[in-house]
Amino acid sequence: MRLVLLTVVVILPTTVQGMLLEEIEERRCFNLVREGGRIVCILRGHEDYGSFNGGNCSLVCKDKSFSAKLPEGVCNNVGMRCTRTVIGKLERWKSKLDKWLNDVRNMVCTASGTNPIRPRLTEVL
C-alpha cells in the first residue's frame, strides 16, 4: 500500500494528461522561440519565423536570408535545454519583443492618424 501511495505521490505530479513536465517545459521553450521569432522576422522584413538552429542557438526566418541569436544563456554546448531558468529568459526576451511590436504599431497608427486602441470615428453625412 505504501508503495502505491509513494508511486502516486512521486509520479503523478510529474505528468499532466499523459505528458511529462519536461515535455511541457520543452514545448513552452519552443513556443516562445517561435512567437518571438515571428516578431523578429516580420518586423525586420523577412517574412515569418522559419526554424530554430540549436547548433548556433539562433532562429532562422522563413526566407532563410536572416537569422538572429537567442538571448545569452538560453543554449549550452549541446543546444537548448529547457529549464525554468531558460523559460524565464525566453519570457523576458519575448516580453521585450512584444513591447517593440506594440511600439511599432503605435508609431504606424500615429503616423496614419488612427488610434490603435480606439478606431477613429468618421462623420456620417
PDB file of C-alpha atoms in Angstrom:
ATOM      1  CA  MET A   1       0.000   0.000   0.000  1.00  0.00           C
ATOM      2  CA  ARG A   2       2.803   2.407   0.878  1.00  0.00           C
ATOM      3  CA  LEU A   3       4.499   1.628  -2.412  1.00  0.00           C
ATOM      4  CA  VAL A   4       1.322   2.511  -4.312  1.00  0.00           C
ATOM      5  CA  LEU A   5       0.954   5.746  -2.366  1.00  0.00           C
ATOM      6  CA  LEU A   6       4.605   6.633  -2.958  1.00  0.00           C
ATOM      7  CA  THR A   7       4.210   5.930  -6.668  1.00  0.00           C
ATOM      8  CA  VAL A   8       1.130   8.152  -6.891  1.00  0.00           C
ATOM      9  CA  VAL A   9       2.772  10.954  -4.921  1.00  0.00           C
ATOM     10  CA  VAL A  10       6.026  10.869  -6.916  1.00  0.00           C
ATOM     11  CA  ILE A  11       4.899  10.042 -10.460  1.00  0.00           C
ATOM     12  CA  LEU A  12       1.505  11.726 -10.712  1.00  0.00           C
ATOM     13  CA  PRO A  13       2.779  15.297 -10.226  1.00  0.00           C
ATOM     14  CA  THR A  14       5.355  14.796 -12.995  1.00  0.00           C
ATOM     15  CA  THR A  15       2.682  14.009 -15.575  1.00  0.00           C
ATOM     16  CA  VAL A  16      -0.161  16.147 -16.814  1.00  0.00           C
ATOM     17  CA  GLN A  17      -2.670  14.454 -19.101  1.00  0.00           C
ATOM     18  CA  GLY A  18      -0.100  11.885 -20.166  1.00  0.00           C
ATOM     19  CA  MET A  19       2.721  14.375 -20.750  1.00  0.00           C
ATOM     20  CA  LEU A  20       5.838  14.661 -18.649  1.00  0.00           C
ATOM     21  CA  LEU A  21       6.556  18.074 -17.174  1.00  0.00           C
ATOM     22  CA  GLU A  22       9.833  18.108 -19.119  1.00  0.00           C
ATOM     23  CA  GLU A  23       7.872  17.764 -22.368  1.00  0.00           C
ATOM     24  CA  ILE A  24       5.557  20.596 -21.354  1.00  0.00           C
ATOM     25  CA  GLU A  25       8.512  22.841 -20.483  1.00  0.00           C
ATOM     26  CA  GLU A  26      10.254  21.962 -23.747  1.00  0.00           C
ATOM     27  CA  ARG A  27       7.139  22.864 -25.722  1.00  0.00           C
ATOM     28  CA  ARG A  28       6.917  26.130 -23.782  1.00  0.00           C
ATOM     29  CA  CYS A  29      10.503  27.000 -24.758  1.00  0.00           C
ATOM     30  CA  PHE A  30       9.991  26.239 -28.435  1.00  0.00           C
ATOM     31  CA  ASN A  31       6.674  28.136 -28.459  1.00  0.00           C
ATOM     32  CA  LEU A  32       8.430  31.190 -27.003  1.00  0.00           C
ATOM     33  CA  VAL A  33      11.194  30.903 -29.630  1.00  0.00           C
ATOM     34  CA  ARG A  34       8.580  30.608 -32.393  1.00  0.00           C
ATOM     35  CA  GLU A  35       6.453  33.511 -31.098  1.00  0.00           C
ATOM     36  CA  GLY A  36       9.482  35.754 -30.591  1.00  0.00           C
ATOM     37  CA  GLY A  37      10.903  34.642 -33.926  1.00  0.00           C
ATOM     38  CA  ARG A  38       7.720  35.692 -35.712  1.00  0.00           C
ATOM     39  CA  ILE A  39       8.049  39.204 -34.301  1.00  0.00           C
ATOM     40  CA  VAL A  40      11.765  39.483 -35.146  1.00  0.00           C
ATOM     41  CA  CYS A  41      11.385  38.154 -38.689  1.00  0.00           C
ATOM     42  CA  ILE A  42       8.256  40.121 -39.592  1.00  0.00           C
ATOM     43  CA  LEU A  43       9.484  43.446 -38.187  1.00  0.00           C
ATOM     44  CA  ARG A  44      12.837  43.030 -39.929  1.00  0.00           C
ATOM     45  CA  GLY A  45      11.082  42.334 -43.236  1.00  0.00           C
ATOM     46  CA  HIS A  46      11.992  38.662 -43.599  1.00  0.00           C
ATOM     47  CA  GLU A  47       8.579  37.034 -43.928  1.00  0.00           C
ATOM     48  CA  ASP A  48       7.839  34.828 -40.916  1.00  0.00           C
ATOM     49  CA  TYR A  49       9.680  32.595 -38.451  1.00  0.00           C
ATOM     50  CA  GLY A  50      11.127  29.543 -40.148  1.00  0.00           C
ATOM     51  CA  SER A  51      13.087  27.343 -37.760  1.00  0.00           C
ATOM     52  CA  PHE A  52      15.319  27.055 -34.706  1.00  0.00           C
ATOM     53  CA  ASN A  53      19.009  26.181 -35.097  1.00  0.00           C
ATOM     54  CA  GLY A  54      20.209  24.549 -31.883  1.00  0.00           C
ATOM     55  CA  GLY A  55      23.775  24.317 -33.187  1.00  0.00           C
ATOM     56  CA  ASN A  56      24.362  28.057 -33.001  1.00  0.00           C
ATOM     57  CA  CYS A  57      21.359  28.963 -30.822  1.00  0.00           C
ATOM     58  CA  SER A  58      19.592  31.093 -33.386  1.00  0.00           C
ATOM     59  CA  LEU A  59      16.264  31.396 -35.107  1.00  0.00           C
ATOM     60  CA  VAL A  60      16.058  31.449 -38.879  1.00  0.00           C
ATOM     61  CA  CYS A  61      13.424  33.371 -40.808  1.00  0.00           C
ATOM     62  CA  LYS A  62      11.284  31.650 -43.421  1.00  0.00           C
ATOM     63  CA  ASP A  63      13.071  33.338 -46.328  1.00  0.00           C
ATOM     64  CA  LYS A  64      16.370  31.950 -44.907  1.00  0.00           C
ATOM     65  CA  SER A  65      18.138  35.264 -45.528  1.00  0.00           C
ATOM     66  CA  PHE A  66      18.164  36.357 -41.880  1.00  0.00           C
ATOM     67  CA  SER A  67      18.905  34.718 -38.556  1.00  0.00           C
ATOM     68  CA  ALA A  68      19.027  36.101 -35.025  1.00  0.00           C
ATOM     69  CA  LYS A  69      20.741  34.794 -31.909  1.00  0.00           C
ATOM     70  CA  LEU A  70      18.647  33.900 -28.904  1.00  0.00           C
ATOM     71  CA  PRO A  71      19.386  35.607 -25.571  1.00  0.00           C
ATOM     72  CA  GLU A  72      22.622  34.797 -23.752  1.00  0.00           C
ATOM     73  CA  GLY A  73      22.344  31.732 -21.538  1.00  0.00           C
ATOM     74  CA  VAL A  74      19.444  30.093 -23.384  1.00  0.00           C
ATOM     75  CA  CYS A  75      21.625  27.476 -25.066  1.00  0.00           C
ATOM     76  CA  ASN A  76      24.583  25.469 -23.841  1.00  0.00           C
ATOM     77  CA  ASN A  77      27.140  23.382 -25.730  1.00  0.00           C
ATOM     78  CA  VAL A  78      24.533  20.899 -26.962  1.00  0.00           C
ATOM     79  CA  GLY A  79      21.688  23.230 -27.924  1.00  0.00           C
ATOM     80  CA  MET A  80      18.789  24.428 -25.811  1.00  0.00           C
ATOM     81  CA  ARG A  81      17.989  22.574 -22.614  1.00  0.00           C
ATOM     82  CA  CYS A  82      14.657  23.892 -21.444  1.00  0.00           C
ATOM     83  CA  THR A  83      14.824  24.621 -17.726  1.00  0.00           C
ATOM     84  CA  ARG A  84      12.820  27.069 -15.642  1.00  0.00           C
ATOM     85  CA  THR A  85      15.743  29.499 -15.887  1.00  0.00           C
ATOM     86  CA  VAL A  86      15.721  29.247 -19.685  1.00  0.00           C
ATOM     87  CA  ILE A  87      11.931  29.672 -19.760  1.00  0.00           C
ATOM     88  CA  GLY A  88      12.334  32.837 -17.671  1.00  0.00           C
ATOM     89  CA  LYS A  89      14.973  34.235 -20.049  1.00  0.00           C
ATOM     90  CA  LEU A  90      12.818  33.446 -23.078  1.00  0.00           C
ATOM     91  CA  GLU A  91       9.743  35.001 -21.441  1.00  0.00           C
ATOM     92  CA  ARG A  92      11.671  38.230 -20.725  1.00  0.00           C
ATOM     93  CA  TRP A  93      13.005  38.234 -24.320  1.00  0.00           C
ATOM     94  CA  LYS A  94       9.502  37.681 -25.709  1.00  0.00           C
ATOM     95  CA  SER A  95       8.123  40.434 -23.466  1.00  0.00           C
ATOM     96  CA  LYS A  96      10.692  42.903 -24.869  1.00  0.00           C
ATOM     97  CA  LEU A  97       9.775  41.842 -28.405  1.00  0.00           C
ATOM     98  CA  ASP A  98       6.063  42.323 -27.634  1.00  0.00           C
ATOM     99  CA  LYS A  99       6.848  45.850 -26.423  1.00  0.00           C
ATOM    100  CA  TRP A 100       8.847  46.516 -29.611  1.00  0.00           C
ATOM    101  CA  LEU A 101       5.915  45.283 -31.721  1.00  0.00           C
ATOM    102  CA  ASN A 102       3.437  47.465 -29.805  1.00  0.00           C
ATOM    103  CA  ASP A 103       5.723  50.496 -30.131  1.00  0.00           C
ATOM    104  CA  VAL A 104       5.926  49.959 -33.904  1.00  0.00           C
ATOM    105  CA  ARG A 105       2.140  49.565 -34.130  1.00  0.00           C
ATOM    106  CA  ASN A 106       1.597  52.755 -32.150  1.00  0.00           C
ATOM    107  CA  MET A 107       4.090  54.632 -34.312  1.00  0.00           C
ATOM    108  CA  VAL A 108       2.422  53.448 -37.528  1.00  0.00           C
ATOM    109  CA  CYS A 109      -1.051  54.219 -36.204  1.00  0.00           C
ATOM    110  CA  THR A 110       0.030  57.668 -35.012  1.00  0.00           C
ATOM    111  CA  ALA A 111       1.576  58.438 -38.397  1.00  0.00           C
ATOM    112  CA  SER A 112      -1.577  57.296 -40.186  1.00  0.00           C
ATOM    113  CA  GLY A 113      -3.855  59.232 -37.839  1.00  0.00           C
ATOM    114  CA  THR A 114      -5.560  56.246 -36.242  1.00  0.00           C
ATOM    115  CA  ASN A 115      -5.628  55.243 -32.613  1.00  0.00           C
ATOM    116  CA  PRO A 116      -4.726  51.562 -32.150  1.00  0.00           C
ATOM    117  CA  ILE A 117      -6.938  51.346 -29.072  1.00  0.00           C
ATOM    118  CA  ARG A 118      -9.937  53.320 -30.248  1.00  0.00           C
ATOM    119  CA  PRO A 119     -10.598  53.496 -34.010  1.00  0.00           C
ATOM    120  CA  ARG A 120     -11.133  56.947 -35.447  1.00  0.00           C
ATOM    121  CA  LEU A 121     -14.810  57.767 -35.868  1.00  0.00           C
ATOM    122  CA  THR A 122     -15.850  59.116 -39.231  1.00  0.00           C
ATOM    123  CA  GLU A 123     -18.655  61.580 -39.579  1.00  0.00           C
ATOM    124  CA  VAL A 124     -21.747  60.390 -41.339  1.00  0.00           C
ATOM    125  CA  LEU A 125     -23.246  62.946 -43.737  1.00  0.00           C
TER     126      LEU A 125
END
